[in-house]
Amino acid sequence: MAHIDQVLGPADDTVTFFQPRAMVYVTMLWVIAAVWVVSLGLHILVRLAVGDTLSGDDVVTYLEIALIVPVVTAAGILLMAWKRLGWLHSSMHGLDFAATGRKPVHLPWAGVATVALRHRGPFTELVVTPVAPDFATPGDGPGRAPRMRKRGGEVSYLVDVGLMSPGPDVLLAELHRRLPTKV
């Protein structure tokens, strides 16, 4: 009688996609900095519009705030999500994934109806639609319930993949390579 691993094949065929912390931090830093600088600029314009004048000390204070707040905010957010960044494992056993801060989900390949990307850049999301909702098995562990989108009778799972390494296009190609062809 054959051992189960001999029947199923090698167990080391897993391809892992993850979000590098440095990339997440730098992206958050630029987004937070852009929003923060625009907010400070509007605050300064409002002060000037009501007739207030800015002293040299005010300018230095605004520059310090513009530089420090985004760095500290991005670091704080990253520390809160340190062990909960999104990931995806593709293996012969199926698809395992978790969005940032969410519980993991396991879906066997026979239970995957479609996979697709939506949005662009760092905001790219993977939309995984199971054949039926009962094919997906949410895992235990910390985090909120998996991100889901319900349209009509169809349930889809959403995973943030815009910052995943090696990248959303490579991830989608890997998933399409493993998906069974439907006749």
Coordinates of N, CA, C and O in Angstrom, one line a residue:
M1 N 0.9 -1.2 0.0 CA 0.0 0.0 0.0 C 0.9 1.2 0.0 O 1.9 1.3 0.7
A2 N 0.5 2.2 -0.8 CA 1.3 3.4 -0.9 C 1.0 4.4 0.2 O -0.1 4.5 0.7
H3 N 2.1 5.1 0.6 CA 1.9 6.2 1.6 C 1.2 7.4 1.0 O 1.3 7.6 -0.2
I4 N 0.4 8.1 1.7 CA -0.4 9.2 1.2 C 0.4 10.2 0.5 O 0.0 10.8 -0.5
D5 N 1.6 10.6 1.0 CA 2.4 11.6 0.4 C 2.9 11.1 -1.0 O 3.1 11.9 -1.9
Q6 N 3.1 9.8 -1.2 CA 3.5 9.3 -2.5 C 2.3 9.4 -3.5 O 2.5 9.6 -4.7
V7 N 1.1 9.3 -3.0 CA 0.0 9.4 -3.9 C -0.3 10.9 -4.3 O -0.5 11.2 -5.4
L8 N -0.2 11.8 -3.3 CA -0.5 13.2 -3.5 C 0.6 13.9 -4.2 O 0.4 14.9 -4.9
G9 N 1.8 13.5 -4.1 CA 3.0 14.2 -4.7 C 3.8 14.9 -3.6 O 3.5 14.8 -2.4
P10 N 4.7 15.7 -4.1 CA 5.6 16.4 -3.1 C 4.8 17.4 -2.3 O 3.9 18.1 -2.8
A11 N 5.2 17.6 -1.0 CA 4.5 18.6 -0.2 C 5.2 19.9 -0.2 O 4.8 20.9 0.4
D12 N 6.3 20.0 -0.9 CA 7.1 21.3 -0.9 C 6.8 22.1 -2.2 O 7.6 22.9 -2.6
D13 N 5.6 22.0 -2.7 CA 5.3 22.8 -3.9 C 4.6 24.1 -3.5 O 4.0 24.8 -4.4
T14 N 4.6 24.4 -2.3 CA 3.9 25.6 -1.8 C 4.6 26.9 -2.3 O 5.8 27.0 -2.3
V15 N 3.8 27.8 -2.9 CA 4.3 29.1 -3.3 C 3.6 30.1 -2.3 O 2.4 30.1 -2.1
T16 N 4.5 30.9 -1.7 CA 4.0 31.9 -0.7 C 4.1 33.3 -1.2 O 5.2 33.7 -1.7
F17 N 3.1 34.0 -1.0 CA 3.1 35.5 -1.3 C 2.8 36.2 0.0 O 2.0 35.8 0.8
F18 N 3.6 37.3 0.3 CA 3.4 38.0 1.5 C 3.7 39.5 1.3 O 4.1 39.9 0.2
Q19 N 3.3 40.3 2.3 CA 3.5 41.7 2.2 C 4.8 42.1 3.0 O 4.8 42.0 4.3
P20 N 5.9 42.5 2.3 CA 7.1 42.9 3.1 C 6.8 44.1 3.9 O 6.2 45.1 3.5
R21 N 7.2 44.0 5.2 CA 6.9 45.1 6.1 C 7.5 46.4 5.7 O 6.9 47.5 5.8
A22 N 8.7 46.4 5.1 CA 9.3 47.7 4.7 C 8.5 48.3 3.6 O 8.3 49.6 3.6
M23 N 8.0 47.5 2.6 CA 7.2 48.1 1.5 C 5.9 48.7 2.1 O 5.5 49.7 1.6
V24 N 5.3 48.0 3.0 CA 4.1 48.4 3.6 C 4.3 49.8 4.3 O 3.6 50.7 4.2
Y25 N 5.4 49.8 5.1 CA 5.7 51.0 5.8 C 5.9 52.2 4.9 O 5.4 53.3 5.1
V26 N 6.8 52.1 3.9 CA 7.1 53.2 3.0 C 5.8 53.6 2.2 O 5.6 54.8 2.1
T27 N 5.0 52.7 1.8 CA 3.7 53.1 1.1 C 2.8 53.8 2.0 O 2.3 54.9 1.7
M28 N 2.7 53.3 3.3 CA 1.8 54.1 4.2 C 2.4 55.4 4.5 O 1.6 56.4 4.7
L29 N 3.7 55.5 4.7 CA 4.4 56.8 4.9 C 4.0 57.8 3.9 O 3.7 59.0 4.2
W30 N 4.1 57.4 2.6 CA 3.9 58.4 1.5 C 2.4 58.8 1.5 O 2.1 60.0 1.3
V31 N 1.5 57.9 1.7 CA 0.1 58.2 1.6 C -0.3 59.1 2.8 O -1.0 60.1 2.6
I32 N 0.2 58.7 4.0 CA -0.1 59.5 5.2 C 0.5 60.9 5.1 O -0.1 61.9 5.4
A33 N 1.7 61.0 4.6 CA 2.4 62.3 4.4 C 1.7 63.2 3.4 O 1.5 64.4 3.7
A34 N 1.2 62.6 2.3 CA 0.5 63.4 1.3 C -0.8 64.0 1.9 O -1.1 65.2 1.8
V35 N -1.6 63.1 2.6 CA -2.8 63.6 3.3 C -2.5 64.6 4.3 O -3.2 65.7 4.5
W36 N -1.5 64.4 5.1 CA -1.1 65.3 6.3 C -0.7 66.6 5.8 O -1.1 67.6 6.3
V37 N 0.2 66.6 4.7 CA 0.7 67.9 4.2 C -0.4 68.7 3.6 O -0.5 70.0 3.8
V38 N -1.4 68.1 2.9 CA -2.5 68.8 2.3 C -3.4 69.4 3.5 O -3.8 70.5 3.4
S39 N -3.6 68.6 4.5 CA -4.4 69.1 5.7 C -3.7 70.3 6.4 O -4.3 71.3 6.7
L40 N -2.4 70.2 6.5 CA -1.6 71.3 7.1 C -1.7 72.5 6.2 O -1.9 73.7 6.7
G41 N -1.6 72.3 4.9 CA -1.7 73.5 4.0 C -3.0 74.1 4.1 O -3.1 75.4 4.1
L42 N -4.1 73.4 4.2 CA -5.4 73.9 4.3 C -5.6 74.7 5.6 O -6.2 75.8 5.7
H43 N -5.0 74.1 6.7 CA -5.0 74.8 8.0 C -4.3 76.2 7.9 O -4.8 77.2 8.4
I44 N -3.1 76.2 7.3 CA -2.4 77.4 7.1 C -3.2 78.4 6.3 O -3.3 79.6 6.6
L45 N -3.8 78.0 5.2 CA -4.6 78.9 4.3 C -5.8 79.5 5.1 O -6.1 80.6 4.9
V46 N -6.4 78.7 5.9 CA -7.5 79.2 6.8 C -7.0 80.2 7.7 O -7.6 81.3 7.9
R47 N -5.9 80.0 8.4 CA -5.3 81.0 9.3 C -5.0 82.3 8.6 O -5.3 83.4 9.1
L48 N -4.4 82.2 7.4 CA -4.1 83.4 6.6 C -5.4 84.1 6.1 O -5.4 85.3 6.0
A49 N -6.4 83.3 5.8 CA -7.7 83.9 5.3 C -8.4 84.7 6.3 O -9.1 85.7 6.0
V50 N -8.3 84.3 7.6 CA -8.9 85.1 8.7 C -8.1 86.2 9.2 O -8.4 86.9 10.2
G51 N -6.9 86.4 8.5 CA -6.1 87.6 8.9 C -5.0 87.3 9.9 O -4.3 88.2 10.3
D52 N -4.8 86.1 10.2 CA -3.7 85.7 11.1 C -2.3 85.7 10.3 O -2.3 85.4 9.1
T53 N -1.3 86.0 11.0 CA 0.0 86.0 10.3 C 0.9 84.9 10.9 O 0.7 84.4 12.1
L54 N 1.8 84.4 10.1 CA 2.7 83.3 10.6 C 4.0 83.9 11.0 O 4.6 84.6 10.2
S55 N 4.5 83.5 12.1 CA 5.8 83.9 12.5 C 6.8 82.9 12.1 O 6.5 81.8 11.6
G56 N 8.1 83.1 12.3 CA 9.1 82.1 12.0 C 9.0 80.9 12.8 O 9.2 79.8 12.4
D57 N 8.6 81.1 14.1 CA 8.3 79.9 15.0 C 7.2 79.0 14.5 O 7.2 77.8 14.5
D58 N 6.1 79.7 13.9 CA 5.0 78.9 13.4 C 5.5 78.1 12.2 O 5.1 76.9 12.0
V59 N 6.3 78.7 11.3 CA 6.7 77.9 10.1 C 7.6 76.7 10.5 O 7.4 75.6 10.0
V60 N 8.5 76.9 11.5 CA 9.3 75.8 12.0 C 8.4 74.7 12.6 O 8.6 73.5 12.4
T61 N 7.4 75.1 13.4 CA 6.5 74.2 14.0 C 5.8 73.4 13.0 O 5.6 72.1 13.1
Y62 N 5.2 74.0 11.9 CA 4.5 73.3 10.9 C 5.4 72.4 10.1 O 5.0 71.3 9.8
L63 N 6.7 72.8 9.9 CA 7.6 71.9 9.2 C 7.9 70.7 10.1 O 8.0 69.5 9.5
E64 N 8.1 70.9 11.3 CA 8.4 69.7 12.2 C 7.2 68.8 12.3 O 7.3 67.6 12.2
I65 N 6.0 69.3 12.4 CA 4.8 68.5 12.4 C 4.6 67.8 11.1 O 4.3 66.6 11.1
A66 N 4.9 68.4 9.9 CA 4.8 67.8 8.6 C 5.8 66.6 8.5 O 5.5 65.7 7.8
L67 N 6.9 66.7 9.1 CA 7.9 65.6 9.0 C 7.7 64.5 10.0 O 7.9 63.3 9.7
I68 N 7.3 64.9 11.2 CA 7.3 63.9 12.3 C 6.0 63.1 12.3 O 6.0 61.8 12.5
V69 N 4.8 63.7 12.2 CA 3.5 63.0 12.3 C 3.4 61.8 11.3 O 3.0 60.7 11.8
P70 N 3.7 62.0 10.1 CA 3.5 60.8 9.2 C 4.4 59.7 9.5 O 4.0 58.5 9.5
V71 N 5.7 59.9 9.9 CA 6.6 58.9 10.3 C 6.1 58.1 11.5 O 6.1 56.9 11.5
V72 N 5.7 58.8 12.5 CA 5.2 58.2 13.7 C 3.9 57.4 13.5 O 3.7 56.3 14.0
T73 N 3.0 58.0 12.7 CA 1.7 57.4 12.4 C 1.9 56.1 11.7 O 1.3 55.1 12.0
A74 N 2.7 56.1 10.6 CA 3.0 54.9 9.8 C 3.6 53.9 10.7 O 3.2 52.7 10.5
A75 N 4.5 54.2 11.5 CA 5.2 53.2 12.4 C 4.2 52.6 13.4 O 4.2 51.4 13.6
G76 N 3.3 53.5 13.9 CA 2.3 53.0 14.9 C 1.3 52.0 14.2 O 1.0 50.9 14.7
I77 N 0.9 52.3 13.0 CA 0.0 51.4 12.3 C 0.7 50.1 11.9 O 0.1 49.0 12.1
L78 N 1.9 50.2 11.5 CA 2.7 49.0 11.2 C 2.9 48.1 12.4 O 2.8 46.9 12.3
L79 N 3.2 48.7 13.5 CA 3.4 47.9 14.7 C 2.1 47.2 15.2 O 2.1 46.1 15.7
M80 N 1.0 47.9 15.0 CA -0.3 47.2 15.3 C -0.6 46.0 14.4 O -1.2 45.1 14.8
A81 N -0.2 46.1 13.1 CA -0.5 45.1 12.2 C 0.7 44.1 11.9 O 0.7 43.4 11.0
W82 N 1.7 44.2 12.8 CA 3.0 43.5 12.6 C 2.9 42.1 12.2 O 3.4 41.6 11.2
K83 N 2.1 41.3 12.9 CA 2.0 39.9 12.6 C 0.7 39.5 11.9 O 0.4 38.4 11.7
R84 N 0.0 40.6 11.4 CA -1.3 40.3 10.8 C -1.4 40.8 9.3 O -2.5 41.1 8.8
L85 N -0.2 41.0 8.7 CA -0.2 41.5 7.3 C -0.8 40.4 6.4 O -0.6 39.2 6.8
G86 N -1.3 40.7 5.3 CA -1.9 39.7 4.4 C -0.9 38.8 3.8 O 0.3 39.1 3.7
W87 N -1.4 37.6 3.5 CA -0.5 36.5 2.9 C -1.4 35.6 2.1 O -2.6 35.6 2.2
L88 N -0.7 34.8 1.3 CA -1.4 33.8 0.5 C -0.4 32.6 0.2 O 0.7 32.8 -0.1
H89 N -0.9 31.4 0.4 CA -0.2 30.2 0.1 C -0.9 29.4 -0.9 O -2.1 29.1 -0.8
S90 N -0.2 29.0 -2.0 CA -0.8 28.2 -3.1 C -0.1 26.9 -3.1 O 1.2 26.9 -3.2
S91 N -0.8 25.8 -2.9 CA -0.1 24.5 -2.9 C -1.1 23.5 -3.6 O -2.2 23.8 -3.9
M92 N -0.6 22.3 -3.7 CA -1.4 21.2 -4.3 C -2.7 21.0 -3.4 O -3.7 20.4 -3.9
H93 N -2.7 21.3 -2.2 CA -3.8 21.1 -1.3 C -4.9 22.2 -1.4 O -6.0 22.0 -0.9
G94 N -4.6 23.3 -2.1 CA -5.5 24.3 -2.2 C -4.9 25.7 -2.0 O -3.7 25.9 -2.0
L95 N -5.8 26.6 -1.7 CA -5.5 28.0 -1.6 C -5.7 28.4 -0.1 O -6.8 28.2 0.4
D96 N -4.7 28.9 0.6 CA -4.9 29.5 1.9 C -4.5 30.9 1.9 O -3.5 31.3 1.3
F97 N -5.3 31.8 2.4 CA -5.1 33.2 2.4 C -5.7 33.9 3.6 O -6.6 33.4 4.2
A98 N -5.2 35.1 3.8 CA -5.7 36.0 4.8 C -5.5 37.5 4.4 O -4.4 37.8 4.0
A99 N -6.5 38.3 4.5 CA -6.3 39.7 4.3 C -5.7 40.3 5.6 O -5.7 39.7 6.7
T100 N -5.1 41.5 5.5 CA -4.5 42.1 6.7 C -5.5 42.2 7.8 O -6.6 42.8 7.7
G101 N -5.1 41.7 9.0 CA -5.9 41.8 10.2 C -7.1 40.8 10.2 O -8.0 40.9 11.1
R102 N -7.2 39.9 9.3 CA -8.3 39.0 9.2 C -7.9 37.5 9.4 O -6.8 37.2 9.3
K103 N -8.9 36.7 9.7 CA -8.7 35.3 9.9 C -8.4 34.6 8.6 O -8.9 35.1 7.5
P104 N -7.6 33.5 8.6 CA -7.3 32.8 7.3 C -8.4 32.0 6.8 O -9.4 31.7 7.5
V105 N -8.4 31.7 5.5 CA -9.4 30.9 4.8 C -8.7 29.8 4.0 O -7.6 30.1 3.4
H106 N -9.2 28.6 4.0 CA -8.7 27.5 3.2 C -9.7 27.2 2.2 O -10.9 27.1 2.5
L107 N -9.3 27.0 0.9 CA -10.2 26.7 -0.2 C -9.5 25.7 -1.0 O -8.5 26.0 -1.6
P108 N -10.1 24.5 -1.2 CA -9.5 23.5 -2.1 C -9.6 23.9 -3.5 O -10.6 24.7 -3.8
W109 N -8.7 23.5 -4.4 CA -8.8 23.9 -5.8 C -10.1 23.6 -6.5 O -10.6 24.4 -7.3
A110 N -10.7 22.5 -6.1 CA -12.0 22.1 -6.7 C -13.1 23.1 -6.3 O -14.1 23.2 -7.0
G111 N -12.9 23.8 -5.2 CA -13.9 24.7 -4.7 C -13.7 26.1 -5.2 O -14.5 27.0 -4.9
V112 N -12.7 26.4 -6.0 CA -12.4 27.8 -6.5 C -13.2 27.9 -7.9 O -12.9 27.2 -8.8
A113 N -14.1 28.8 -7.9 CA -14.8 29.1 -9.1 C -14.0 30.1 -10.0 O -13.7 29.9 -11.2
T114 N -13.6 31.3 -9.4 CA -12.9 32.3 -10.2 C -11.9 33.0 -9.2 O -12.2 33.1 -8.0
V115 N -10.9 33.5 -9.8 CA -10.0 34.5 -9.1 C -9.8 35.6 -10.1 O -9.6 35.4 -11.3
A116 N -9.7 36.8 -9.5 CA -9.5 38.0 -10.4 C -8.9 39.1 -9.5 O -9.0 39.1 -8.3
L117 N -8.3 40.1 -10.2 CA -7.8 41.3 -9.5 C -8.7 42.4 -9.8 O -9.3 42.5 -10.8
R118 N -8.8 43.3 -8.8 CA -9.5 44.6 -9.0 C -8.7 45.7 -8.4 O -7.9 45.5 -7.5
H119 N -8.9 46.9 -8.9 CA -8.2 48.1 -8.5 C -6.7 48.0 -9.0 O -6.4 47.0 -9.7
R120 N -5.9 49.0 -8.6 CA -4.5 49.0 -9.1 C -3.6 49.5 -8.0 O -4.0 50.1 -7.0
G121 N -2.3 49.3 -8.3 CA -1.2 49.8 -7.4 C -1.3 49.1 -6.1 O -1.7 48.0 -5.9
P122 N -1.0 49.9 -5.0 CA -1.0 49.3 -3.7 C -2.4 48.9 -3.2 O -2.5 48.3 -2.2
F123 N -3.4 49.4 -3.9 CA -4.8 49.1 -3.5 C -5.4 47.9 -4.2 O -6.6 47.6 -4.1
T124 N -4.6 47.1 -4.9 CA -5.0 46.0 -5.7 C -5.6 44.9 -4.7 O -5.0 44.6 -3.7
E125 N -6.7 44.3 -5.1 CA -7.3 43.3 -4.3 C -7.5 42.0 -5.1 O -7.8 42.1 -6.3
L126 N -7.3 40.9 -4.5 CA -7.6 39.6 -5.1 C -9.0 39.2 -4.7 O -9.4 39.2 -3.5
V127 N -9.9 38.9 -5.7 CA -11.2 38.5 -5.4 C -11.3 37.0 -5.7 O -11.1 36.5 -6.9
V128 N -11.5 36.2 -4.7 CA -11.6 34.7 -4.8 C -13.1 34.3 -4.6 O -13.6 34.5 -3.5
T129 N -13.6 33.7 -5.6 CA -15.0 33.3 -5.5 C -15.1 31.8 -5.5 O -14.7 31.1 -6.4
P130 N -15.6 31.2 -4.4 CA -15.7 29.8 -4.3 C -16.9 29.3 -5.1 O -17.9 30.0 -5.4
V131 N -16.9 28.0 -5.5 CA -18.0 27.4 -6.2 C -19.3 27.5 -5.3 O -20.4 27.8 -5.9
A132 N -19.2 27.3 -4.0 CA -20.3 27.4 -3.1 C -19.7 27.9 -1.8 O -18.5 27.6 -1.5
P133 N -20.4 28.6 -1.0 CA -19.9 29.2 0.3 C -19.3 28.1 1.2 O -18.4 28.4 2.0
D134 N -19.9 26.9 1.2 CA -19.5 25.9 2.1 C -18.1 25.2 1.8 O -17.6 24.5 2.5
F135 N -17.6 25.6 0.6 CA -16.3 25.0 0.2 C -15.2 25.7 1.0 O -14.1 25.2 1.3
A136 N -15.4 27.0 1.4 CA -14.4 27.8 2.1 C -14.4 27.4 3.6 O -15.5 27.4 4.2
T137 N -13.2 27.3 4.2 CA -13.1 27.0 5.6 C -12.3 28.0 6.3 O -11.1 28.1 6.2
P138 N -13.0 28.9 7.0 CA -12.3 30.0 7.8 C -11.5 29.3 8.9 O -12.0 28.4 9.5
G139 N -10.3 29.8 9.1 CA -9.5 29.2 10.2 C -9.7 29.9 11.5 O -10.4 30.9 11.7
D140 N -9.0 29.3 12.5 CA -9.0 29.9 13.8 C -7.9 30.9 14.0 O -7.0 30.9 13.1
G141 N -7.9 31.6 15.1 CA -6.7 32.5 15.3 C -7.2 33.9 15.5 O -8.4 34.2 15.5
P142 N -6.3 34.8 15.7 CA -6.6 36.2 16.0 C -7.1 36.9 14.7 O -6.8 36.4 13.6
G143 N -7.8 37.9 14.9 CA -8.2 38.7 13.7 C -9.8 38.7 13.6 O -10.5 37.9 14.2
R144 N -10.2 39.6 12.7 CA -11.6 39.7 12.5 C -12.0 38.6 11.4 O -11.2 38.0 10.8
A145 N -13.3 38.5 11.1 CA -13.8 37.6 10.1 C -13.2 37.9 8.8 O -12.8 39.1 8.5
P146 N -13.0 36.9 7.9 CA -12.5 37.2 6.6 C -13.2 38.3 5.8 O -14.5 38.4 6.0
R147 N -12.5 39.0 5.0 CA -13.2 40.1 4.2 C -14.0 39.4 3.1 O -13.5 38.6 2.3
M148 N -15.3 39.7 3.0 CA -16.2 39.1 2.1 C -17.0 40.1 1.3 O -17.3 41.2 1.8
R149 N -17.4 39.8 0.1 CA -18.2 40.6 -0.7 C -19.4 39.7 -1.1 O -19.2 38.6 -1.7
K150 N -20.6 40.2 -0.9 CA -21.8 39.4 -1.3 C -22.6 40.2 -2.3 O -23.0 41.3 -2.1
R151 N -22.8 39.5 -3.5 CA -23.5 40.1 -4.5 C -24.5 39.1 -5.1 O -24.1 38.1 -5.6
G152 N -25.8 39.4 -4.9 CA -26.8 38.4 -5.3 C -26.6 37.2 -4.4 O -26.6 37.3 -3.2
G153 N -26.5 36.0 -4.9 CA -26.3 34.8 -4.2 C -24.8 34.4 -4.1 O -24.5 33.4 -3.6
E154 N -23.9 35.2 -4.7 CA -22.5 34.9 -4.8 C -21.7 35.5 -3.7 O -21.8 36.7 -3.4
V155 N -20.8 34.7 -3.0 CA -20.0 35.2 -2.0 C -18.5 35.1 -2.5 O -18.1 34.2 -3.1
S156 N -17.8 36.2 -2.3 CA -16.4 36.3 -2.7 C -15.5 36.7 -1.5 O -16.0 37.5 -0.7
Y157 N -14.3 36.3 -1.5 CA -13.4 36.7 -0.5 C -12.4 37.7 -1.1 O -12.0 37.5 -2.2
L158 N -12.0 38.7 -0.3 CA -11.1 39.8 -0.7 C -9.8 39.7 0.0 O -9.8 39.6 1.3
V159 N -8.7 39.8 -0.7 CA -7.4 39.8 -0.1 C -6.6 41.0 -0.6 O -6.5 41.2 -1.9
D160 N -6.0 41.8 0.2 CA -5.2 42.9 -0.2 C -3.9 42.4 -0.7 O -3.1 41.9 0.0
V161 N -3.6 42.5 -2.0 CA -2.4 41.9 -2.6 C -1.5 43.0 -3.3 O -0.5 42.6 -3.9
G162 N -1.9 44.2 -3.3 CA -1.2 45.3 -4.0 C 0.3 45.4 -3.6 O 1.1 45.7 -4.4
L163 N 0.6 45.1 -2.4 CA 2.0 45.2 -1.9 C 2.6 43.8 -1.7 O 3.7 43.8 -1.2
M164 N 2.0 42.8 -2.2 CA 2.5 41.5 -1.9 C 3.7 41.2 -2.9 O 3.8 41.8 -4.0
S165 N 4.6 40.4 -2.4 CA 5.8 40.1 -3.1 C 5.7 38.6 -3.5 O 5.3 37.8 -2.7
P166 N 5.9 38.2 -4.7 CA 6.5 38.9 -5.9 C 5.6 39.9 -6.6 O 6.1 40.7 -7.3
G167 N 4.3 39.9 -6.5 CA 3.5 40.9 -7.1 C 2.1 40.3 -7.5 O 2.0 39.1 -7.7
P168 N 1.1 41.2 -7.7 CA -0.2 40.7 -8.0 C -0.3 40.0 -9.3 O -1.0 39.0 -9.5
D169 N 0.5 40.4 -10.4 CA 0.4 39.7 -11.6 C 1.0 38.3 -11.6 O 0.4 37.3 -12.1
V170 N 2.1 38.2 -10.8 CA 2.7 36.8 -10.6 C 1.8 36.0 -9.8 O 1.6 34.8 -10.1
L171 N 1.1 36.5 -8.8 CA 0.2 35.8 -8.0 C -1.0 35.3 -8.8 O -1.3 34.1 -8.7
L172 N -1.5 36.1 -9.6 CA -2.7 35.7 -10.5 C -2.3 34.6 -11.5 O -3.0 33.7 -11.7
A173 N -1.1 34.8 -12.0 CA -0.6 33.7 -13.0 C -0.4 32.4 -12.2 O -0.7 31.3 -12.8
E174 N 0.1 32.4 -11.0 CA 0.3 31.2 -10.2 C -1.1 30.6 -9.9 O -1.3 29.3 -10.0
L175 N -2.1 31.4 -9.6 CA -3.4 30.8 -9.3 C -4.1 30.2 -10.6 O -4.7 29.2 -10.5
H176 N -3.9 30.9 -11.7 CA -4.5 30.4 -12.9 C -3.8 29.1 -13.4 O -4.4 28.2 -13.9
R177 N -2.5 29.0 -13.0 CA -1.7 27.8 -13.4 C -2.3 26.6 -12.6 O -2.3 25.5 -13.1
R178 N -2.7 26.8 -11.4 CA -3.2 25.7 -10.5 C -4.6 25.4 -10.6 O -5.1 24.4 -10.2
L179 N -5.4 26.4 -11.1 CA -6.8 26.2 -11.2 C -7.2 25.0 -12.2 O -6.6 25.0 -13.3
P180 N -8.0 24.1 -11.8 CA -8.4 23.0 -12.7 C -9.2 23.6 -13.9 O -10.0 24.5 -13.7
T181 N -8.9 23.2 -15.1 CA -9.7 23.6 -16.2 C -11.1 23.0 -16.2 O -11.2 21.9 -16.0
K182 N -12.0 23.9 -16.5 CA -13.4 23.5 -16.5 C -13.8 23.3 -17.9 O -13.6 24.2 -18.7
V183 N -14.5 22.2 -18.2 CA -14.9 21.9 -19.6 C -16.3 22.3 -19.7 O -17.1 22.3 -18.9

